[in-house]
Coordinates of C-alpha atoms in Angstrom, one line a residue:
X1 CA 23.1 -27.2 20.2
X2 CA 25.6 -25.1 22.5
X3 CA 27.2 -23.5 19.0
X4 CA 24.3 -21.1 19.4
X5 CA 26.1 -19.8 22.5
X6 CA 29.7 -18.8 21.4
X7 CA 29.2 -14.8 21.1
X8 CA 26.1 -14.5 23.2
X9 CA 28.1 -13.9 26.5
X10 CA 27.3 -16.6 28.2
X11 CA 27.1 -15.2 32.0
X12 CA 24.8 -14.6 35.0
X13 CA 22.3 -13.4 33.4
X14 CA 22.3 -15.3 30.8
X15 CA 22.1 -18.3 32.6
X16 CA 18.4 -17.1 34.2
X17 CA 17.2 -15.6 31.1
X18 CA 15.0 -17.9 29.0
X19 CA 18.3 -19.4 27.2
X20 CA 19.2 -21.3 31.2
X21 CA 16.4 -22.1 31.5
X22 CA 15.7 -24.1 27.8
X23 CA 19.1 -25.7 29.1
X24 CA 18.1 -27.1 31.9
X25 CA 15.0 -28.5 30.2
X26 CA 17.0 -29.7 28.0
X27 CA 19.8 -31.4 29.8
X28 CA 16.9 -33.3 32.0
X29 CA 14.6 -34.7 28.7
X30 CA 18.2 -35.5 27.2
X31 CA 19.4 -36.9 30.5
X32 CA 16.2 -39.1 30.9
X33 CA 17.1 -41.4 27.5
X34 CA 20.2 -42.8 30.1
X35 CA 18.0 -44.4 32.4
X36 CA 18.6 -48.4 32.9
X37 CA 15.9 -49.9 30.5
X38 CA 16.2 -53.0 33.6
X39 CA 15.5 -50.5 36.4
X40 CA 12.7 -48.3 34.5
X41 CA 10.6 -51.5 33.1
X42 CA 10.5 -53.4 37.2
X43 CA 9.2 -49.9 38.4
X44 CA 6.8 -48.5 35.8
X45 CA 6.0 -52.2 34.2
X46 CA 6.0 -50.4 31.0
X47 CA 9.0 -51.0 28.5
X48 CA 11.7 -48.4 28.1
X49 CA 11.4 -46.8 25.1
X50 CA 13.4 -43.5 25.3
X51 CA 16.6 -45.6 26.2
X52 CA 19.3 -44.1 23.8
X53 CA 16.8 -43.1 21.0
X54 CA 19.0 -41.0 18.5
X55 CA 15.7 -40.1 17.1
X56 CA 14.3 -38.7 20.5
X57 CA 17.1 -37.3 21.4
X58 CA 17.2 -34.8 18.2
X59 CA 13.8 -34.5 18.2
X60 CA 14.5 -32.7 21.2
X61 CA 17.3 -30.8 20.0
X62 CA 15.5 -29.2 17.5
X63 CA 13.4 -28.4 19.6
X64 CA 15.1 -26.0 21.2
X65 CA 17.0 -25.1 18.7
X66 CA 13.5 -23.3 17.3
X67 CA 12.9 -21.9 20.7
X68 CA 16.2 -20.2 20.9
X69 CA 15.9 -19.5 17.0
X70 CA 12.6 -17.5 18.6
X71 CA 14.4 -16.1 21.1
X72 CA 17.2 -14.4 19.8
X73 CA 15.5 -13.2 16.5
X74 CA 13.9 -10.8 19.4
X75 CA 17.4 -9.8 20.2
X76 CA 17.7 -12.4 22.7
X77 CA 20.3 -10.8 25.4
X78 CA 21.6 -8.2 23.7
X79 CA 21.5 -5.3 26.1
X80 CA 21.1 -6.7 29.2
X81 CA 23.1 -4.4 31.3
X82 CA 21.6 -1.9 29.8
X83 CA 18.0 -2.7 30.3
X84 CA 18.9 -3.6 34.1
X85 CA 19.6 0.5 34.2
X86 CA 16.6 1.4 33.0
X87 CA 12.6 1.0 33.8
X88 CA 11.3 0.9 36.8
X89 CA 14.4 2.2 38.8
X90 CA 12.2 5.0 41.8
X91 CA 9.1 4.3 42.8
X92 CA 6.4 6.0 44.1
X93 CA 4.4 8.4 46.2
X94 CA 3.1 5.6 48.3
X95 CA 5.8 3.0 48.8
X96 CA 3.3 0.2 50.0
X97 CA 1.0 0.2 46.9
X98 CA 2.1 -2.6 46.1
X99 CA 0.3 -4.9 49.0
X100 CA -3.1 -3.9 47.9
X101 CA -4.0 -5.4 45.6
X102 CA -1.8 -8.4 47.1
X103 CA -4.3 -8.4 50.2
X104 CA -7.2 -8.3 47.7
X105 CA -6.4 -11.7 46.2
X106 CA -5.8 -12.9 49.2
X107 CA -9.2 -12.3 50.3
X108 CA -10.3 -13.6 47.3
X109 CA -8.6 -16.8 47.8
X110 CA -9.9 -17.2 51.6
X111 CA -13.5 -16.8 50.6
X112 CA -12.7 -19.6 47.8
X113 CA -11.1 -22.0 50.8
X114 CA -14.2 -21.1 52.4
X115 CA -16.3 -22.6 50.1
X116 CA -14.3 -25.6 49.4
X117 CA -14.0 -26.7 52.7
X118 CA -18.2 -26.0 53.0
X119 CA -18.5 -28.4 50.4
X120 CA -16.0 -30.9 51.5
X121 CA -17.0 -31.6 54.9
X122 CA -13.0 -33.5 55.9
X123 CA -11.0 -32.3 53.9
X124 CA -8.9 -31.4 55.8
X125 CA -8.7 -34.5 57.7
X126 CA -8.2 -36.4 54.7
X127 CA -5.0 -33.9 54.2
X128 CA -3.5 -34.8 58.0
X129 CA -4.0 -38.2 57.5
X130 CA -2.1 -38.5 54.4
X131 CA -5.4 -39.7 52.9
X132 CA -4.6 -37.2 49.8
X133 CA -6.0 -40.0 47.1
X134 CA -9.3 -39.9 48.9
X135 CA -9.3 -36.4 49.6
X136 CA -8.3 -35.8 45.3
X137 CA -11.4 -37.7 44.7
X138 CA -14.1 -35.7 47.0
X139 CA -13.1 -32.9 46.7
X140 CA -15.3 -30.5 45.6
X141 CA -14.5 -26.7 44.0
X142 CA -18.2 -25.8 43.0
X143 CA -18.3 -21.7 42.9
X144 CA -15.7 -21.6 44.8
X145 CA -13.4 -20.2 42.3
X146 CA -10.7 -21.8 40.6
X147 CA -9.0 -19.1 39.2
X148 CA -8.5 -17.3 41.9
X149 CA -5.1 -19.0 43.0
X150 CA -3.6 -18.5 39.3
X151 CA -4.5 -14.8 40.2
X152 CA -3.2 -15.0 44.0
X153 CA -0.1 -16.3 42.2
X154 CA 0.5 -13.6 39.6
X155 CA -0.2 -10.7 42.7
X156 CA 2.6 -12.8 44.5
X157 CA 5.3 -12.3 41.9
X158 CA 4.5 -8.8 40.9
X159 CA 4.5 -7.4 44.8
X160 CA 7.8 -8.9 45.2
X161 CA 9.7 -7.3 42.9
X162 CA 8.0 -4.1 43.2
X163 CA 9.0 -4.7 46.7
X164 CA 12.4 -5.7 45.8
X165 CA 12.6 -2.6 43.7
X166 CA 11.4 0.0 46.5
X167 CA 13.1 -1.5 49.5
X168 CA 16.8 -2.0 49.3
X169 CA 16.8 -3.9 52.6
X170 CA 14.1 -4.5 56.0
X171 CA 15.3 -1.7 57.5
X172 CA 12.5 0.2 57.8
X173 CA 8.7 -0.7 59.0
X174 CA 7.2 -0.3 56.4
X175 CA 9.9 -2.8 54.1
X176 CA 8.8 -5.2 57.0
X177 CA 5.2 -4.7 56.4
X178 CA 5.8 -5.2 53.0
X179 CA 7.9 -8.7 53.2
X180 CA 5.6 -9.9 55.9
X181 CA 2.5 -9.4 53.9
X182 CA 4.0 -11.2 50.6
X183 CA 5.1 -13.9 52.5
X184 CA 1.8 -14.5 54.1
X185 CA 0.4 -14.3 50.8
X186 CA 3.0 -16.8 49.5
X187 CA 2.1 -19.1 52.5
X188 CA -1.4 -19.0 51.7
X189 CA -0.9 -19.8 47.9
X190 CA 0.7 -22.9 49.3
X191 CA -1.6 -23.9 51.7
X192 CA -4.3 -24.2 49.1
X193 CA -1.8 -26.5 46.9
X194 CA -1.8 -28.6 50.1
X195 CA -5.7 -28.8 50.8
X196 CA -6.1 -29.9 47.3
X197 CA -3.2 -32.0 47.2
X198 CA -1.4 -30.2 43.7
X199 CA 2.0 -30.2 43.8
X200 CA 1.7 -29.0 40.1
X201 CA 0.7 -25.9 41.7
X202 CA 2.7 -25.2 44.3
X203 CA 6.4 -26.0 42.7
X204 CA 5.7 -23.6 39.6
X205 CA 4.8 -20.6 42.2
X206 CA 7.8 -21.7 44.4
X207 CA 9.6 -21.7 40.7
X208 CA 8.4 -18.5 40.1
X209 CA 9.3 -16.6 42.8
X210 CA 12.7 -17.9 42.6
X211 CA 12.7 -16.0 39.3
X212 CA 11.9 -13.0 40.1
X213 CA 14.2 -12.8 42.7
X214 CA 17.3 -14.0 41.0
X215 CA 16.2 -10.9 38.3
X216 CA 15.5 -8.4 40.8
X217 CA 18.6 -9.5 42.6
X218 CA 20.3 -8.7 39.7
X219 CA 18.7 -5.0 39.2
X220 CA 20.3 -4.6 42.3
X221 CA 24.1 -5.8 41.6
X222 CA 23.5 -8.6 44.2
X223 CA 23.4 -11.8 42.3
X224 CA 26.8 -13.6 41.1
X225 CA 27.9 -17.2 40.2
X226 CA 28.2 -18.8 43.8
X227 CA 25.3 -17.2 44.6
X228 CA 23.3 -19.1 41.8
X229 CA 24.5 -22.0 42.3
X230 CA 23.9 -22.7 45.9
X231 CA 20.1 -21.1 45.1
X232 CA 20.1 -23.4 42.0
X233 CA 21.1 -26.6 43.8
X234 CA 19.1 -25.3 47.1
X235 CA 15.9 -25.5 44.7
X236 CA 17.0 -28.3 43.1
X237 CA 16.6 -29.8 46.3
X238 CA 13.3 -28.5 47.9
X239 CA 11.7 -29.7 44.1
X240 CA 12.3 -33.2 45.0
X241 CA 11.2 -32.7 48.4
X242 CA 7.8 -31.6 48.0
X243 CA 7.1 -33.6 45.4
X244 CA 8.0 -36.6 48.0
X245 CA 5.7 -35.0 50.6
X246 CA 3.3 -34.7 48.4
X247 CA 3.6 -38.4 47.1
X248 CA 3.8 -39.3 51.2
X249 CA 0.3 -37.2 51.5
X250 CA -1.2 -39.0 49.2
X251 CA -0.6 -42.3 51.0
X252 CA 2.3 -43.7 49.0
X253 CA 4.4 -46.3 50.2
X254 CA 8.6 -46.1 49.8
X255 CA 7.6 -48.4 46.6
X256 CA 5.5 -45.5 45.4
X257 CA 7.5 -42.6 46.0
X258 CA 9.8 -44.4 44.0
X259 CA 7.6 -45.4 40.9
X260 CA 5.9 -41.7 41.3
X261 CA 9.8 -40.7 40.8
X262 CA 9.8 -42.2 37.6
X263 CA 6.4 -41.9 36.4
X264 CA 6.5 -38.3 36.7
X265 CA 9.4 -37.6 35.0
X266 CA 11.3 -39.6 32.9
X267 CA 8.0 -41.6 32.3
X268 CA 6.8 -38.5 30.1
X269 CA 10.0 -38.7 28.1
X270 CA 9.2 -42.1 27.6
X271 CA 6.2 -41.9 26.2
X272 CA 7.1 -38.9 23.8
X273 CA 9.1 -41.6 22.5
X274 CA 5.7 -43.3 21.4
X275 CA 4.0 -40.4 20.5
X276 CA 7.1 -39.8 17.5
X277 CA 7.1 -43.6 16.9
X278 CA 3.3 -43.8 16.1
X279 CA 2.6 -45.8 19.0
X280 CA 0.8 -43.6 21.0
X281 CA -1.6 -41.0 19.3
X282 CA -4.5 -39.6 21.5
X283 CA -8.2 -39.0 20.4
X284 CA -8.4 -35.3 20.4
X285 CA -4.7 -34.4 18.7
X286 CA -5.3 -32.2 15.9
X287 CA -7.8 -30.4 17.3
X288 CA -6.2 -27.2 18.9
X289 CA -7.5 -28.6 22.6
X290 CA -3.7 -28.6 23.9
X291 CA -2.3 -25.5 21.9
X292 CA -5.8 -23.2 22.4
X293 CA -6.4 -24.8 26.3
X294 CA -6.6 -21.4 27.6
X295 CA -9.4 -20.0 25.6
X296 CA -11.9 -23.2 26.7
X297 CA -12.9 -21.8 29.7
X298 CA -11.6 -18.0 29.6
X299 CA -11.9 -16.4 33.8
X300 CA -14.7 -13.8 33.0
X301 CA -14.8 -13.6 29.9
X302 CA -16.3 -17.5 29.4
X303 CA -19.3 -15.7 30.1
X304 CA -19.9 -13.5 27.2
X305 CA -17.6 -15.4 24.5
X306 CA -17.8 -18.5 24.3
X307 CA -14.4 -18.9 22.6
X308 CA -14.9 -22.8 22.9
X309 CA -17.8 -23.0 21.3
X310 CA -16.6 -20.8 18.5
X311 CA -13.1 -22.8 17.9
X312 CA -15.0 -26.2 18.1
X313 CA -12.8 -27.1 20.9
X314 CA -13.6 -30.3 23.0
X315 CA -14.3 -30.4 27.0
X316 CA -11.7 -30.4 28.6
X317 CA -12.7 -33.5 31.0
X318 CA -13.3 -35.8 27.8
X319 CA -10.4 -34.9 26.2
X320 CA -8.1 -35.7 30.2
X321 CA -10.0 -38.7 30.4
X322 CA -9.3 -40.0 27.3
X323 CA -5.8 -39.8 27.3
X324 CA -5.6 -42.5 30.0
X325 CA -7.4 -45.5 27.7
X326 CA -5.3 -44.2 24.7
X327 CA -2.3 -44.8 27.0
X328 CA -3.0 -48.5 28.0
X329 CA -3.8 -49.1 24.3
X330 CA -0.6 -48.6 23.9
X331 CA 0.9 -50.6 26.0
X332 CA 2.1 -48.0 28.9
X333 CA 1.6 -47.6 31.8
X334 CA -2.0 -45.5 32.0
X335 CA -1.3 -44.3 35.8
X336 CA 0.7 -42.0 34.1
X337 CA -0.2 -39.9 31.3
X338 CA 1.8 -37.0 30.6
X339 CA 3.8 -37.0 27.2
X340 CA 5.7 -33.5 28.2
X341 CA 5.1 -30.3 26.6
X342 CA 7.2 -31.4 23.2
X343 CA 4.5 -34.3 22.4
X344 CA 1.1 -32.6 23.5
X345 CA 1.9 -30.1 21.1
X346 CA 3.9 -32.4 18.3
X347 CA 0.1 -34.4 18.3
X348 CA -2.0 -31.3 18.5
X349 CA 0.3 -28.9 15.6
X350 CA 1.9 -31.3 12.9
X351 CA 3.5 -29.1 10.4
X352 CA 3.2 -26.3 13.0
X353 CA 4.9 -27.6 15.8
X354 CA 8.2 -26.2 15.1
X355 CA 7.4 -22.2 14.1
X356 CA 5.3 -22.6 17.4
X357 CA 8.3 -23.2 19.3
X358 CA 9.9 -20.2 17.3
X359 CA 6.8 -18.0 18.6
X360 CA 7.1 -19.0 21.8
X361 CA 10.5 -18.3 21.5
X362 CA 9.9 -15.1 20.8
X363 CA 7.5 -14.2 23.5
X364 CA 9.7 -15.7 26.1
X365 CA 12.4 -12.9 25.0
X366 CA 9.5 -10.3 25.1
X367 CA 8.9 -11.4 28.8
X368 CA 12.7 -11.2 29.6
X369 CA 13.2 -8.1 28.8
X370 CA 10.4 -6.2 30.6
X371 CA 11.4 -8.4 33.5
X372 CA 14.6 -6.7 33.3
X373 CA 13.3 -3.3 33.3
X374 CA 11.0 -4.5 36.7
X375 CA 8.0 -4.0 34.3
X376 CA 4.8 -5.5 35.5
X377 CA 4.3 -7.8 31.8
X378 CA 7.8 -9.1 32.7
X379 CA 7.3 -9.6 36.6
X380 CA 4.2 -11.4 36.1
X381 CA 4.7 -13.6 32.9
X382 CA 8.4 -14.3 33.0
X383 CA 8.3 -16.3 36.0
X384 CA 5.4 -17.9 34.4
X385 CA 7.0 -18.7 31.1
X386 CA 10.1 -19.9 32.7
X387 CA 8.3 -21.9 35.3
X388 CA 6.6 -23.7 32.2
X389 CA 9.6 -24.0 30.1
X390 CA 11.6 -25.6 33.4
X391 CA 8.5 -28.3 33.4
X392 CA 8.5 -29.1 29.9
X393 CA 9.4 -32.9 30.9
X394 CA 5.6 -32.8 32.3
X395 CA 2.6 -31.0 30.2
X396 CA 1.7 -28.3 27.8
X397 CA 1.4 -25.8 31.0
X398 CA 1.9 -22.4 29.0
X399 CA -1.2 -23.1 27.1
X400 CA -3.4 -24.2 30.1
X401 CA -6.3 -22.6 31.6
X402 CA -4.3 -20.0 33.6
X403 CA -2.6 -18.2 30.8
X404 CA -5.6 -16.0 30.3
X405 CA -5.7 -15.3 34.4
X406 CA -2.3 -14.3 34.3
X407 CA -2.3 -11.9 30.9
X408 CA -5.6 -10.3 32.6
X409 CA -3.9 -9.9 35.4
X410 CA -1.2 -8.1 33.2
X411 CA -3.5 -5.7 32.1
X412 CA -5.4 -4.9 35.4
X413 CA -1.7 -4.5 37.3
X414 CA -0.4 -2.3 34.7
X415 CA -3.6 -0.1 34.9
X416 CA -3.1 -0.3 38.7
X417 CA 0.4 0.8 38.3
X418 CA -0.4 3.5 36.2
X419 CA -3.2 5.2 38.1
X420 CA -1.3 4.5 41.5
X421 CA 2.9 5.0 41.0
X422 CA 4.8 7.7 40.3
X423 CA 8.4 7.7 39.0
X424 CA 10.6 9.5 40.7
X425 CA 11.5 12.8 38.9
X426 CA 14.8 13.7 36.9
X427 CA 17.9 14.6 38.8
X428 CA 17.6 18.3 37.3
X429 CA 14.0 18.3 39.0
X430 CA 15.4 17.3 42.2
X431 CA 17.6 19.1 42.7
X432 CA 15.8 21.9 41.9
X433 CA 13.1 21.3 44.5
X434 CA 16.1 20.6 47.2
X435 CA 17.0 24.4 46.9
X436 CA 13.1 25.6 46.6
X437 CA 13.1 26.6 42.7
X438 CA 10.2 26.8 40.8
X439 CA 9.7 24.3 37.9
X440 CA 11.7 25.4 34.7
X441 CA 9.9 27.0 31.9
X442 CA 9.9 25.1 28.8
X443 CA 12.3 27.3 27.3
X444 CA 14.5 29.5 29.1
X445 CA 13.9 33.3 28.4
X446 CA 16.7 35.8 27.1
X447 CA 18.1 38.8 29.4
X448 CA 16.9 41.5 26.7
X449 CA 18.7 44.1 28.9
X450 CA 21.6 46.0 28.0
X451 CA 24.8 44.7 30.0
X452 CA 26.5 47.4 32.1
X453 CA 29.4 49.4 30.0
X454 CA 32.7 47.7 31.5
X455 CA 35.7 50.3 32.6
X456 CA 37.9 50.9 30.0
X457 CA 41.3 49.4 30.0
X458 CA 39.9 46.0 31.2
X459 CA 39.6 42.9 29.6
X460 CA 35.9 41.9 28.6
X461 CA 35.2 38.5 29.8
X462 CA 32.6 36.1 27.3
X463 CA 29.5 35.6 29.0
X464 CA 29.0 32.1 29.9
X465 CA 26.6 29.7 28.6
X466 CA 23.1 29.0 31.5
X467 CA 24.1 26.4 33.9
X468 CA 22.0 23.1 34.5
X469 CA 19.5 25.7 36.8
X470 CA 18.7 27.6 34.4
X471 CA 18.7 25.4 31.4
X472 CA 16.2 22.4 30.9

């Protein structure tokens, strides 16, 4: 698999472009076939199927061997330096833009908290007193919204790097403003994946914003090797802490922190092992549910086109149920039923599966290199796409409900952007309005006069060509 690098230039950027981060997935769903078969079967009391299984393992490697097939039939990263140069380099009339439509979603998400808590009366004494289980079961998000944090999420990631982009440092007020309002928004976002208990949530925003500023950071010349890896390790780190709070909210014991360890990550591993065995084969693969997820229930739109109707896809509920009794049929553990991204799509694609990972491949490099340029497509669906690929030892999250959020909220930001920014102008322009000129015309006009007669006996110098003031 690590052929594909040798001529690719292997570096920084490399390492957080979508190539890292198929690496990383890789290295864990590889790493989790090592686990001791004694040790995983006495704390998930299922048997340990994954344990050295050549077949696994290169299912795996082919894997992402499509993906980066995908990936650098885009051009992969070729002209990295060179797209860091360009794009969205100045910015704009109003340097705070930015936070508007930051403080919008925010509002949007506060009413929604409204309305949870209105219809869970303690929920948020069930949080406090690590009651999480209970509070999972009762609670209750009727009109109150569920797409709105997805949305909340993508605002998040775009405002920070145009911030990063705009403000060089928090020097000023108004850079202050602008970091203090992001983070609030950031600290909001998390406090919702706390009331309803999701870690699933709250490590792919925390993910995310990692992302974008590693890429920003490297806009700016900022970002080198030491630097990574004390933010990679740092993250590595705060990961596996929240998903132990988390576990400890929910009112596991040491014994369950452990188990939920396993169960919700190598565990997934393990049972792609069944899934490419035969073992385990749930009710609804082949029907698009886990590939066409997003379009079921569409934000908006669900209400004019209803795309699941249309595709014959099933409920969503009845198919997530249902994968639970297909699990203990085959002999897992059914607390647990995650088969990673690699099987919920290997069930759901067949023949497919592999030019879908090529595709995907593909789009990821699309993503990368508009999040180089500080584009609003790359600074809201890289972080996305990476996020997803990073958690490919859990579900099919690219294709899940919030895709179509954040791709609406693509368009909607770039309109924003449009109607709202203004680059800054050319340095010919600039410096033209430093000294008071007037625009240039589009094309410079001659000097049709006739040039003074010269005294005779000295030399006649050429006339030289317009200088950059005169000439566009």
């Amino acid at each position: 698999m690590f052929g594909i690098f040798r001529g690719t230039g292997f570096n920084i950027l490399t390492a957080i472009s979508p190539v890292g981060m198929v690496m990383v997935a890789f290295l864990f769903l590889v790493g989790s076939t090592f686990v001791s078969p004694d040790t995983y079967q006495v704390v998930l009391k299922e048997p340990n199927l994954m344990h050295m299984n050549g077949k696994l393992i290169g299912f795996i490697s082919l894997t992402c061997l499509a993906f980066l097939a995908g990936f650098f039939l885009m051009g992969g990263n070729s002209g990295n330096n060179r797209l860091l140069r360009s794009g969205a380099a100045g910015e704009n009339v109003n340097k705070l833009y930015h936070v508007y439509p930051l403080l919008a979603a925010a509002a949007l998400n506060l009413y929604s908290v409204m309305i949870m808590l209105k219809n869970t009366p303690g929920l948020i004494g069930f949080v406090l007193s690590a009651n999480g289980n209970t509070a999972k079961q009762v609670i209750d998000t009727t009109g109150g919204m569920a797409g709105a944090q997805p949305l909340l999420i993508a605002m998040i990631w775009w405002a920070m790097g145009k911030h990063m982009v705009v403000f060089p440092n928090l020097k000023t007020s108004a850079a202050k403003l602008s970091a203090a309002l992001i983070g609030g928004g950031l600290c909001l976002a998390i406090l919702i994946s706390v009331l309803k208990v999701a870690r699933y949530e709250v490590i792919p925003l925390l993910v995310g914003s990692l992302i974008v500023y590693l890429v920003i950071s490297a806009r700016r010349g900022t970002l080198n090797a030491k630097k990574l890896t004390a933010i990679g390790l740092g993250c590595g780190a705060a990961v596996v802490a929240i998903f132990i709070a988390f576990s400890l909210l929910r009112g596991n014991t040491s014994e369950g922190v452990e188990q939920n360890l396993y169960g919700y990550g190598p565990t997934a591993v393990n049972h792609l092992a069944a899934v490419i065995d035969g073992r385990l084969q749930f009710p609804y693969a082949g029907t698009g549910t886990y590939t066409f997820e997003f379009l079921s229930r569409a934000p908006f739109l669900y209400k004019f086109i209803n795309f699941q109707a249309l595709l014959g896809l099933p409920d969503p509920v009845m198919v997530f149920e249902s994968e639970f009794d297909a699990t203990r049929q085959a002999g897992l553990n059914a607390a647990y039923n995650w088969v990673t991204a690699l099987g919920y799509y290997y069930m759901d694609l067949g023949p497919w599966y592999y030019p879908f990972f090529v595709l995907m491949g593909a789009l990821s490099c699309l993503f990368w290199k508009h999040a180089l340029k500080g584009q609003t497509l790359g600074l809201v669906m890289y972080p996305f796409t990476a996020g997803t690929i990073l958690l490919w030892m859990t579900s099919n999250a690219f294709t899940r409900a919030q895709l179509m959020t954040y791709l609406m909220m693509v368009v909607a930001l770039a309109i924003y952007d449009q109607l709202f920014s203004r680059r800054a102008r050319n340095p010919l322009q600039e410096s033209m309005a430093a000294r008071g000129a007037v625009n240039p015309s589009p094309r410079p006009q001659m000097d049709l006069r006739r040039p003074a007669l010269r005294p005779q006996g000295r030399p006649q110098t050429r006339q030289q060509p317009p200088g950059p003031e005169t000439r566009r």
